[in-house]
Amino acid sequence: MNMKKKSIYFLFLNFGLSSCLAFFLASCASTGEKESVNQAPKPAPTQTPEKKASSAGESKSNSRPLNPASVSSGLPESVNKNTEPEAQEVGSPAEEVYALYQEAQNALEKGDLDEALNLLDEAYAALLKIQASPESPLYQEKHDLRILIVQKIQQVYAFRLPPPGNNHKTIPLTENSWVLAEIKSFQTVERKFFEEAYRRSGLYRGMIAEQMKKMGLPEELSWLPLIESGFYPRALSRARALGLWQFIASTGYRYGLKRDKFIDERMDPLKSTQAAIKYLTELHDFFGDWTTAIAAYNCGEIRVQNEIRAQRIDYLDNFWDLFANLPYETARYVPRFIATLLIIENPEKYGFNLPAPDPAITYETVKLSKPTKLSVLSSKLGLSSEILISLNPELRHDSTPNYEYELRVPAGYGDKVLACLNELPNWIPPDVVFGWHIVKKGDTLGLIAHRYHTSVQAIVRLNNLRSATLIYPGQKLKIPGQNQGLLAANDEGNPPTASSSGSQSNQNKVITYVVKAGDTLFQIAKNYGVSIEKIKKDNQLSNDILAIGQKLIIKLD
């Protein structure tokens, strides 16, 4: 599996143990209440390199094998009694969720915990796309499915080995050849990255260290985001790990991070830090030392546990005996973290003159319960929109949700927000649950999946393809998710007609396209059926030069 799995994959070793998680979802509808003053950082969006997670492999322990008969599907009674997912009502919005859930159940019965959790993650993502009013029967069905999926994830975590008796509390700063190699990298090719990440750390690390101390964790762990995300709260890896702590969706949900149409709390510095503390605490309780826990944070518990069993070593006495056989990224991850601590502890020794950390920004919170575009509110307040966006990085559309939300505003601006609250128009976010890609000569599903940060399996499933190789030029493929750079689907699920004169399905469509390596205005205009001059006019471009990561507005009219 080519993605980083930050999930606790506890093996099913002690039958009879089980656990369930009760989830309580609540929302409020009041508005206009101002909250207390706090400290917050100013984030900036970026994209981190892809983190690759290795497959779990087979356990070589003496643990008992998983008994399929002991694993209940957990489906509601109406579904579980001789009712397969395909027997559900054809066209039901929940049909895909049921199908993915059943695939996860099948994987679980085979003992493939990694695949089961991956499918459950896909099922939850599909569930989020289902729109249902509180009066609709589908609303309760969606709620039940949400609990069902989480309980199944809990089942994956239900059986675990007892923690080792020796409880190592510190992080040993071993200066060996692997650590020295990472120090050398930071001194040379990665020097600019290290210094910039250190500068940004001032925005967040005070808060992180305070949370670590409060929960009894070593404060040194507050430097993990430097190698995870460079201290960018909107850092996104190609494996779709997100935020300061680089959580994937299922692990974020496991540790209480909310994710819906409006917000993704993996990008919230405080909430994601609290989730990371819970995760790291569980890892330390499981393995008994911080060095191994940090390795597992990167590549997953099951891989680390497999290596411990395969090598039959006392990793508590010598982590570096275990380290050599871990995935390449993890084989760098732990030394990189130790190298970071050594440099920060004594920068002069390693030839660094580190910049002053950026100061945290003082803010206060105001409760809003209407969807409001931050750019509109900023204009009313006389602020740059970037200030509010940086204070509220978890807002996916740079807009407040249509339910109660505590918006961070610069200290002293709370009363001004309350004063203009009734003048702010409601903002409706785009509701695209999939986009379209028109196959070109030379395209393969692998290339298409890589381009849109999804999987071949997801594209095959969404398009009911019989083979991953039988695609042809001109074919229109649905691509899961609101991927930037896709042709957006209309409300009926049809692709827009790419013609300069426009059509009913195209009218008033506005797409944000993010420029990628190799893009030209000519190719972008051709893909969307608009003229180069129109794109230049709509984006106030004086020439044809584009920058990677640049956002272009494409108006399909």
Coordinates of C-alpha atoms in Angstrom, one line a residue:
M1 CA 0.0 0.0 0.0
N2 CA 1.7 3.2 -1.2
M3 CA 0.5 5.6 1.4
K4 CA 1.5 6.6 4.9
K5 CA -0.8 4.8 7.4
K6 CA -0.8 6.7 10.7
S7 CA -3.3 4.3 12.3
I8 CA -3.1 1.9 15.3
Y9 CA -3.3 -1.5 13.6
F10 CA -3.4 -3.7 16.7
L11 CA -3.2 -7.4 15.9
F12 CA -6.0 -9.7 16.9
L13 CA -4.0 -11.7 19.4
N14 CA -6.3 -12.0 22.5
F15 CA -9.7 -13.3 21.5
G16 CA -12.6 -12.3 23.8
L17 CA -11.4 -8.7 24.0
S18 CA -13.5 -6.2 22.2
S19 CA -14.1 -2.5 22.4
C20 CA -16.6 0.0 21.1
L21 CA -16.5 3.7 20.8
A22 CA -19.6 5.8 21.5
F23 CA -19.7 8.9 19.5
F24 CA -21.8 11.9 20.4
L25 CA -22.3 14.5 17.7
A26 CA -23.7 17.9 18.8
S27 CA -24.2 21.2 17.2
C28 CA -25.5 24.5 18.4
A29 CA -27.3 27.4 16.6
S30 CA -26.6 30.5 18.6
T31 CA -24.7 33.5 17.2
G32 CA -22.9 36.6 18.3
E33 CA -21.2 35.4 21.5
K34 CA -17.6 36.6 21.9
E35 CA -15.1 34.3 23.5
S36 CA -11.8 34.6 25.4
V37 CA -8.4 35.8 24.1
N38 CA -5.8 33.2 23.1
Q39 CA -2.6 32.7 21.2
A40 CA -2.7 31.5 17.6
P41 CA -0.2 31.1 14.8
K42 CA -0.4 32.3 11.2
P43 CA -0.2 29.3 8.8
A44 CA 0.6 29.2 5.2
P45 CA -0.5 26.5 2.7
T46 CA 2.0 24.2 1.2
Q47 CA 2.4 20.7 -0.1
T48 CA 4.7 18.2 1.5
P49 CA 6.5 15.4 -0.4
E50 CA 4.7 12.1 -0.6
K51 CA 5.1 9.9 2.4
K52 CA 5.3 6.2 1.5
A53 CA 4.1 3.6 3.9
S54 CA 5.1 0.0 3.5
S55 CA 2.7 -2.9 3.6
A56 CA 2.2 -4.6 6.9
G57 CA 3.6 -7.9 5.8
E58 CA 2.8 -11.2 7.6
S59 CA 3.2 -11.5 11.3
K60 CA 5.8 -14.1 12.4
S61 CA 4.6 -14.2 16.0
N62 CA 3.1 -17.1 17.8
S63 CA -0.2 -15.3 18.1
R64 CA -3.4 -17.1 17.2
P65 CA -4.8 -16.5 13.7
L66 CA -7.9 -14.5 13.2
N67 CA -11.0 -16.5 13.4
P68 CA -13.5 -15.3 10.7
A69 CA -16.4 -16.7 12.6
S70 CA -15.6 -14.4 15.5
V71 CA -15.8 -11.3 13.4
S72 CA -19.3 -10.0 13.1
S73 CA -20.1 -7.8 10.2
G74 CA -21.8 -5.3 12.5
L75 CA -24.3 -4.3 9.8
P76 CA -27.8 -3.1 10.9
E77 CA -30.3 -6.0 11.3
S78 CA -32.1 -5.0 8.2
V79 CA -28.9 -5.4 6.2
N80 CA -27.1 -8.2 8.1
K81 CA -29.8 -10.9 7.7
N82 CA -28.9 -12.5 4.4
T83 CA -28.8 -9.2 2.8
E84 CA -25.7 -8.3 0.8
P85 CA -24.8 -4.7 -0.1
E86 CA -25.9 -5.2 -3.7
A87 CA -29.4 -6.1 -2.4
Q88 CA -29.9 -2.6 -1.2
E89 CA -32.1 -0.3 -3.2
V90 CA -30.5 0.4 -6.6
G91 CA -29.3 4.0 -6.8
S92 CA -29.4 4.5 -3.0
P93 CA -26.8 7.1 -1.9
A94 CA -25.8 4.7 0.8
E95 CA -25.2 1.8 -1.6
E96 CA -21.5 2.6 -2.2
V97 CA -20.9 3.0 1.6
Y98 CA -22.5 -0.4 2.3
A99 CA -20.4 -2.0 -0.5
L100 CA -17.2 -0.6 0.9
Y101 CA -18.1 -1.6 4.4
Q102 CA -18.8 -5.2 3.3
E103 CA -15.4 -5.2 1.4
A104 CA -13.8 -4.1 4.6
Q105 CA -15.6 -6.8 6.5
N106 CA -14.3 -9.4 4.1
A107 CA -10.7 -8.1 4.4
L108 CA -11.1 -8.2 8.2
E109 CA -12.2 -11.9 8.1
K110 CA -9.1 -12.7 6.0
G111 CA -6.9 -11.0 8.6
D112 CA -5.9 -8.2 6.2
L113 CA -6.1 -5.3 8.8
D114 CA -4.3 -2.8 6.5
E115 CA -6.8 -3.3 3.7
A116 CA -9.8 -3.3 6.0
L117 CA -8.9 0.0 7.5
N118 CA -8.2 1.5 4.0
L119 CA -11.7 0.4 2.8
L120 CA -13.3 1.8 6.0
D121 CA -11.6 5.1 5.3
E122 CA -13.0 5.1 1.8
A123 CA -16.4 4.2 3.2
Y124 CA -16.4 7.1 5.5
A125 CA -15.3 9.5 2.8
A126 CA -18.2 8.2 0.7
L127 CA -20.5 8.7 3.6
L128 CA -19.5 12.4 3.9
K129 CA -20.7 13.0 0.4
I130 CA -24.3 11.9 1.2
Q131 CA -26.6 14.9 1.6
A132 CA -29.7 14.4 3.6
S133 CA -32.1 16.8 5.5
P134 CA -32.9 16.0 9.1
E135 CA -36.4 15.0 8.1
S136 CA -35.3 12.5 5.6
P137 CA -35.0 8.7 6.5
L138 CA -31.6 8.8 4.8
Y139 CA -30.5 11.2 7.6
Q140 CA -30.8 8.5 10.3
E141 CA -29.3 5.9 8.0
K142 CA -26.3 8.1 7.5
H143 CA -25.9 8.6 11.2
D144 CA -26.2 4.8 11.8
L145 CA -23.6 4.1 9.1
R146 CA -21.2 6.6 10.7
I147 CA -21.3 4.8 14.0
L148 CA -21.1 1.5 12.3
I149 CA -17.9 2.4 10.4
V150 CA -16.3 3.8 13.5
Q151 CA -17.2 0.7 15.5
K152 CA -15.6 -1.5 12.8
I153 CA -12.4 0.6 13.0
Q154 CA -12.5 0.1 16.7
Q155 CA -12.7 -3.6 16.1
V156 CA -9.4 -3.4 14.2
Y157 CA -7.9 -1.8 17.3
A158 CA -9.6 -4.0 19.9
F159 CA -6.9 -6.6 20.3
R160 CA -3.4 -5.6 21.3
L161 CA -0.3 -6.9 23.0
P162 CA 0.4 -5.9 26.6
P163 CA 2.9 -3.1 26.8
P164 CA 6.4 -3.9 27.7
G165 CA 7.3 -3.6 31.4
N166 CA 10.2 -1.2 31.0
N167 CA 8.7 2.3 30.5
H168 CA 11.4 4.5 28.9
K169 CA 10.5 8.2 29.5
T170 CA 13.2 10.0 27.6
I171 CA 14.3 10.3 24.0
P172 CA 18.0 9.3 23.8
L173 CA 19.9 11.7 21.5
T174 CA 22.2 9.1 19.9
E175 CA 24.8 10.7 17.6
N176 CA 25.5 7.8 15.3
S177 CA 26.2 7.6 11.6
W178 CA 22.6 7.7 10.5
V179 CA 21.9 10.8 12.7
L180 CA 25.1 12.5 11.4
A181 CA 23.9 11.9 7.8
E182 CA 20.7 13.7 8.5
I183 CA 22.5 16.6 10.2
K184 CA 24.7 16.8 7.1
S185 CA 21.5 17.0 4.9
F186 CA 20.1 19.8 7.1
Q187 CA 23.5 21.7 6.9
T188 CA 23.5 21.5 3.1
V189 CA 20.7 20.7 0.7
E190 CA 17.9 21.1 3.3
R191 CA 19.4 24.1 5.1
K192 CA 16.8 26.6 3.8
F193 CA 13.9 24.3 4.7
F194 CA 15.3 23.7 8.2
E195 CA 15.8 27.4 8.9
E196 CA 12.4 28.4 7.5
A197 CA 10.6 25.6 9.4
Y198 CA 12.4 26.7 12.6
R199 CA 11.3 30.3 12.0
R200 CA 7.6 29.2 11.6
S201 CA 7.8 27.0 14.7
G202 CA 7.4 30.1 16.8
L203 CA 3.8 30.4 15.6
Y204 CA 2.9 27.0 17.1
R205 CA 5.5 25.4 19.2
G206 CA 4.7 27.3 22.4
M207 CA 1.2 26.0 22.3
I208 CA 2.3 22.4 21.4
A209 CA 4.9 22.3 24.2
E210 CA 2.3 23.5 26.7
Q211 CA -0.1 20.7 25.6
M212 CA 2.7 18.2 25.8
K213 CA 3.7 19.2 29.3
K214 CA 0.1 19.2 30.4
M215 CA -0.3 15.6 29.3
G216 CA 3.0 14.5 30.7
L217 CA 4.8 13.9 27.3
P218 CA 8.4 15.0 26.6
E219 CA 8.4 18.5 25.3
E220 CA 11.0 17.5 22.7
L221 CA 8.1 15.9 20.8
S222 CA 6.9 19.4 20.1
W223 CA 9.5 19.5 17.3
L224 CA 8.0 16.6 15.4
P225 CA 6.0 18.9 13.1
L226 CA 9.2 20.3 11.8
I227 CA 10.0 17.1 10.0
E228 CA 6.3 16.2 9.5
S229 CA 5.0 19.4 7.9
G230 CA 7.6 22.1 8.2
F231 CA 5.1 23.7 10.7
Y232 CA 2.6 24.3 7.9
P233 CA -1.0 23.6 9.2
R234 CA -2.3 23.1 5.6
A235 CA 0.6 20.9 4.5
L236 CA -0.8 18.1 2.3
S237 CA 1.1 15.0 1.2
R238 CA 0.4 13.0 -1.9
A239 CA -0.8 10.3 0.4
R240 CA -3.4 12.8 1.5
A241 CA -2.0 13.2 5.0
L242 CA -2.9 16.7 6.2
G243 CA -1.9 19.3 8.7
L244 CA 0.9 19.9 11.2
W245 CA 0.8 16.3 12.3
Q246 CA 0.0 14.7 8.9
F247 CA -3.1 12.7 9.8
I248 CA -4.9 10.7 7.2
A249 CA -8.7 11.0 7.4
S250 CA -9.5 7.7 9.3
T251 CA -6.8 8.3 11.9
G252 CA -8.0 11.9 12.4
Y253 CA -11.6 10.7 13.0
R254 CA -10.3 8.0 15.3
Y255 CA -8.8 10.7 17.5
G256 CA -11.8 13.1 17.3
L257 CA -10.9 15.4 14.5
K258 CA -14.0 16.5 12.7
R259 CA -14.2 16.5 8.9
D260 CA -17.1 17.7 6.8
K261 CA -18.0 19.9 3.8
F262 CA -16.9 23.0 5.7
I263 CA -14.0 22.1 8.0
D264 CA -11.2 19.7 8.4
E265 CA -9.8 19.8 11.9
R266 CA -6.6 18.0 10.8
M267 CA -5.6 21.6 9.8
D268 CA -6.5 23.1 13.2
P269 CA -3.2 23.5 15.0
L270 CA -4.6 23.0 18.6
K271 CA -7.1 20.2 17.9
S272 CA -4.6 18.3 15.7
T273 CA -2.0 18.6 18.4
Q274 CA -4.4 17.2 21.0
A275 CA -5.1 14.3 18.7
A276 CA -1.4 13.7 18.0
I277 CA -0.8 13.6 21.8
K278 CA -3.5 10.9 22.2
Y279 CA -1.9 8.9 19.4
L280 CA 1.6 9.3 20.6
T281 CA 0.5 8.4 24.2
E282 CA -1.1 5.2 22.9
L283 CA 2.0 4.3 20.9
H284 CA 4.2 4.8 23.9
D285 CA 1.9 2.7 26.1
F286 CA 2.1 0.0 23.5
F287 CA 5.8 -0.1 22.8
G288 CA 7.2 1.3 26.0
D289 CA 9.7 3.7 24.6
W290 CA 9.6 6.9 22.7
T291 CA 12.1 6.1 19.9
T292 CA 10.0 3.1 18.8
A293 CA 6.8 5.0 19.3
I294 CA 8.1 7.8 16.9
A295 CA 9.0 5.2 14.3
A296 CA 5.5 3.7 14.6
Y297 CA 4.0 7.1 14.2
N298 CA 5.6 7.3 10.8
C299 CA 5.2 3.8 9.3
G300 CA 2.5 2.2 11.5
E301 CA 2.5 -0.1 14.4
I302 CA 2.0 -3.3 12.5
R303 CA 5.2 -2.9 10.5
V304 CA 7.2 -2.1 13.6
Q305 CA 5.7 -5.0 15.4
N306 CA 6.4 -7.4 12.6
E307 CA 10.1 -6.4 12.6
I308 CA 10.3 -6.9 16.3
R309 CA 8.9 -10.4 16.0
A310 CA 10.9 -11.2 12.9
Q311 CA 14.2 -10.2 14.5
R312 CA 13.4 -11.4 18.0
I313 CA 15.2 -8.4 19.5
D314 CA 14.9 -6.4 22.7
Y315 CA 14.3 -3.1 20.9
L316 CA 14.0 -1.3 24.3
D317 CA 17.7 -2.0 24.8
N318 CA 18.8 -1.1 21.3
F319 CA 16.3 0.5 18.9
W320 CA 19.0 0.7 16.2
D321 CA 19.0 -3.1 15.8
L322 CA 15.3 -2.7 14.8
F323 CA 15.8 0.4 12.8
A324 CA 17.8 -1.0 10.0
N325 CA 14.9 -3.1 8.6
L326 CA 12.2 -0.5 8.8
P327 CA 10.9 1.2 5.6
Y328 CA 13.3 3.7 4.0
E329 CA 11.3 6.8 5.0
T330 CA 11.1 5.6 8.6
A331 CA 14.8 4.7 8.5
R332 CA 15.3 8.4 7.9
Y333 CA 12.4 9.7 10.1
V334 CA 13.8 8.8 13.5
P335 CA 17.4 10.0 12.7
R336 CA 15.9 13.2 11.2
F337 CA 14.0 13.9 14.4
I338 CA 17.1 13.2 16.6
A339 CA 19.2 15.4 14.2
T340 CA 16.6 18.2 14.6
L341 CA 16.8 18.0 18.4
L342 CA 20.6 18.0 18.4
I343 CA 20.8 21.1 16.1
I344 CA 18.2 23.0 18.1
E345 CA 20.0 22.1 21.3
N346 CA 23.3 23.4 20.1
P347 CA 23.0 25.2 16.7
E348 CA 26.5 26.7 16.9
K349 CA 28.1 23.3 17.2
Y350 CA 26.6 22.3 13.8
G351 CA 27.2 25.6 12.1
F352 CA 23.7 27.1 12.3
N353 CA 22.7 30.7 13.1
L354 CA 19.0 30.1 13.4
P355 CA 16.5 32.9 12.7
A356 CA 14.3 34.3 15.4
P357 CA 11.0 32.3 15.6
D358 CA 7.9 34.1 14.4
P359 CA 5.8 35.3 17.3
A360 CA 2.4 33.8 17.9
I361 CA -0.6 36.0 17.0
T362 CA -3.0 37.1 19.7
Y363 CA -6.6 36.4 18.8
E364 CA -10.1 36.1 20.2
T365 CA -13.0 34.0 19.1
V366 CA -16.5 35.0 18.0
K367 CA -19.3 32.5 17.6
L368 CA -21.0 32.5 14.2
S369 CA -23.8 30.3 13.0
K370 CA -24.0 31.3 9.3
P371 CA -21.8 30.5 6.3
T372 CA -19.8 33.6 5.7
K373 CA -16.9 34.0 3.2
L374 CA -13.8 35.2 5.0
S375 CA -12.9 37.6 2.2
V376 CA -16.3 39.4 2.6
L377 CA -15.9 39.6 6.4
S378 CA -12.3 40.8 6.0
S379 CA -13.5 43.6 3.7
K380 CA -16.0 44.7 6.3
L381 CA -13.4 44.7 9.0
G382 CA -10.8 46.5 6.8
L383 CA -8.4 43.5 7.1
S384 CA -6.5 41.5 4.5
S385 CA -8.4 38.2 3.9
E386 CA -5.1 36.4 4.4
I387 CA -5.2 37.3 8.1
L388 CA -8.5 35.5 8.8
I389 CA -7.6 32.6 6.6
S390 CA -4.3 32.1 8.4
L391 CA -6.1 32.2 11.8
N392 CA -8.7 29.7 10.7
P393 CA -6.8 27.2 8.5
E394 CA -9.3 24.3 9.1
L395 CA -11.9 26.1 7.0
R396 CA -11.9 24.1 3.7
H397 CA -13.5 26.8 1.6
D398 CA -12.3 29.8 3.6
S399 CA -15.8 30.2 4.8
T400 CA -17.5 29.6 8.1
P401 CA -19.9 26.6 8.3
N402 CA -23.7 26.7 8.3
Y403 CA -23.7 25.7 12.0
E404 CA -22.2 27.3 15.1
Y405 CA -18.5 27.9 14.7
E406 CA -15.9 29.8 16.8
L407 CA -14.1 32.0 14.4
R408 CA -10.7 33.3 15.3
V409 CA -10.2 37.0 14.7
P410 CA -7.3 39.3 15.7
A411 CA -7.5 40.6 19.3
G412 CA -9.7 43.6 19.5
Y413 CA -11.8 42.8 16.4
G414 CA -14.5 40.7 18.2
D415 CA -16.9 43.6 18.7
K416 CA -16.5 44.8 15.1
V417 CA -17.5 41.3 13.9
L418 CA -20.6 41.4 16.1
A419 CA -21.5 44.8 14.8
C420 CA -21.4 43.8 11.1
L421 CA -22.8 40.2 11.5
N422 CA -26.2 40.9 10.2
E423 CA -24.9 42.6 7.1
L424 CA -22.9 39.6 6.0
P425 CA -24.5 37.5 3.2
N426 CA -24.7 33.7 3.4
W427 CA -22.3 31.8 1.3
I428 CA -23.1 28.5 -0.3
P429 CA -20.1 26.2 -0.9
P430 CA -19.7 24.1 -4.1
D431 CA -21.3 20.7 -3.9
V432 CA -19.2 18.6 -6.2
V433 CA -18.7 15.1 -5.0
F434 CA -16.8 14.0 -8.1
G435 CA -15.3 15.5 -11.2
W436 CA -14.5 14.4 -14.7
H437 CA -11.3 13.6 -16.6
I438 CA -11.4 13.2 -20.4
V439 CA -8.9 10.5 -21.4
K440 CA -6.2 11.6 -23.8
K441 CA -3.8 9.5 -25.9
G442 CA -1.1 8.0 -23.6
D443 CA -3.2 8.2 -20.5
T444 CA -3.3 5.2 -18.1
L445 CA -5.4 4.8 -15.0
G446 CA -2.2 4.8 -13.0
L447 CA -1.2 8.2 -14.4
I448 CA -4.7 9.6 -13.9
A449 CA -4.9 8.4 -10.3
H450 CA -1.5 9.9 -9.6
R451 CA -2.5 13.2 -11.1
Y452 CA -5.7 13.6 -8.9
H453 CA -4.2 12.0 -5.8
T454 CA -6.6 9.0 -5.8
S455 CA -6.3 5.3 -6.4
V456 CA -6.8 3.2 -9.5
Q457 CA -9.2 1.0 -7.5
A458 CA -11.4 4.0 -6.7
I459 CA -11.6 5.1 -10.3
V460 CA -12.4 1.6 -11.5
R461 CA -15.1 1.2 -8.9
L462 CA -16.7 4.6 -9.5
N463 CA -16.8 4.0 -13.3
N464 CA -17.8 0.3 -13.2
L465 CA -14.8 -0.5 -15.3
R466 CA -14.2 -4.2 -16.0
S467 CA -10.4 -3.7 -16.4
A468 CA -7.9 -1.2 -15.3
T469 CA -6.3 -1.2 -18.7
L470 CA -9.3 -0.8 -21.1
I471 CA -9.7 3.0 -21.4
Y472 CA -9.6 5.0 -24.7
P473 CA -9.1 8.6 -25.8
G474 CA -12.2 10.7 -25.4
Q475 CA -13.6 8.5 -22.7
K476 CA -15.1 10.5 -19.8
L477 CA -14.1 9.2 -16.4
K478 CA -15.5 10.1 -13.0
I479 CA -12.8 11.1 -10.5
P480 CA -13.7 10.8 -6.8
G481 CA -13.4 13.9 -4.6
Q482 CA -13.3 17.6 -5.2
N483 CA -10.0 17.5 -6.9
Q484 CA -8.7 20.8 -8.1
G485 CA -8.1 20.8 -11.9
L486 CA -11.1 18.5 -12.6
L487 CA -14.0 19.4 -14.8
A488 CA -16.8 19.8 -12.3
A489 CA -20.0 17.7 -12.6
N490 CA -23.3 19.4 -12.6
D491 CA -26.2 18.6 -10.2
E492 CA -27.3 15.7 -12.3
G493 CA -23.8 14.2 -12.4
N494 CA -23.1 15.0 -16.0
P495 CA -19.8 16.5 -17.2
P496 CA -20.0 20.1 -18.5
T497 CA -19.8 20.5 -22.3
A498 CA -16.4 21.9 -23.2
S499 CA -17.6 24.4 -25.8
S500 CA -16.8 28.1 -26.2
S501 CA -20.5 29.0 -26.6
G502 CA -21.4 27.2 -23.3
S503 CA -24.4 25.1 -22.5
Q504 CA -27.1 24.8 -19.8
S505 CA -24.8 22.6 -17.7
N506 CA -21.9 25.0 -18.0
Q507 CA -23.6 28.3 -17.2
N508 CA -22.3 30.1 -14.1
K509 CA -19.7 27.3 -13.4
V510 CA -16.5 28.7 -11.8
I511 CA -13.6 26.3 -11.3
T512 CA -10.4 26.9 -9.4
Y513 CA -7.5 25.3 -11.2
V514 CA -4.1 24.8 -9.5
V515 CA -1.2 25.0 -12.0
K516 CA 1.0 21.9 -12.1
A517 CA 4.4 21.2 -13.6
G518 CA 4.2 21.3 -17.4
D519 CA 0.9 23.2 -17.6
T520 CA 0.5 26.0 -20.2
L521 CA -2.3 28.4 -20.8
F522 CA -2.9 26.8 -24.2
Q523 CA -3.4 23.4 -22.7
I524 CA -5.6 24.6 -19.8
A525 CA -7.8 26.6 -22.2
K526 CA -8.1 23.6 -24.5
N527 CA -9.1 21.3 -21.6
Y528 CA -11.9 23.6 -20.4
G529 CA -13.1 24.8 -23.8
V530 CA -12.3 28.5 -23.2
S531 CA -10.0 30.9 -24.8
I532 CA -6.5 31.9 -23.5
E533 CA -7.5 35.5 -23.5
K534 CA -10.5 34.8 -21.4
I535 CA -8.4 33.1 -18.8
K536 CA -5.9 35.9 -18.8
K537 CA -8.6 38.5 -18.5
D538 CA -10.5 36.6 -15.6
N539 CA -7.2 36.3 -13.7
Q540 CA -5.6 39.7 -14.6
L541 CA -2.6 38.0 -16.3
S542 CA -0.3 40.3 -18.3
N543 CA 1.5 37.5 -20.0
D544 CA 1.4 33.7 -20.5
I545 CA 3.9 32.8 -17.7
L546 CA 2.5 30.5 -15.0
A547 CA 3.9 29.4 -11.7
I548 CA 3.5 25.9 -10.2
G549 CA 0.8 26.1 -7.4
Q550 CA -0.7 29.3 -8.9
K551 CA -4.5 29.3 -8.7
L552 CA -6.5 30.2 -11.8
I553 CA -10.2 31.0 -12.0
I554 CA -11.9 29.2 -15.0
K555 CA -15.3 30.5 -15.9
L556 CA -17.3 28.1 -18.0
D557 CA -19.9 30.4 -19.5

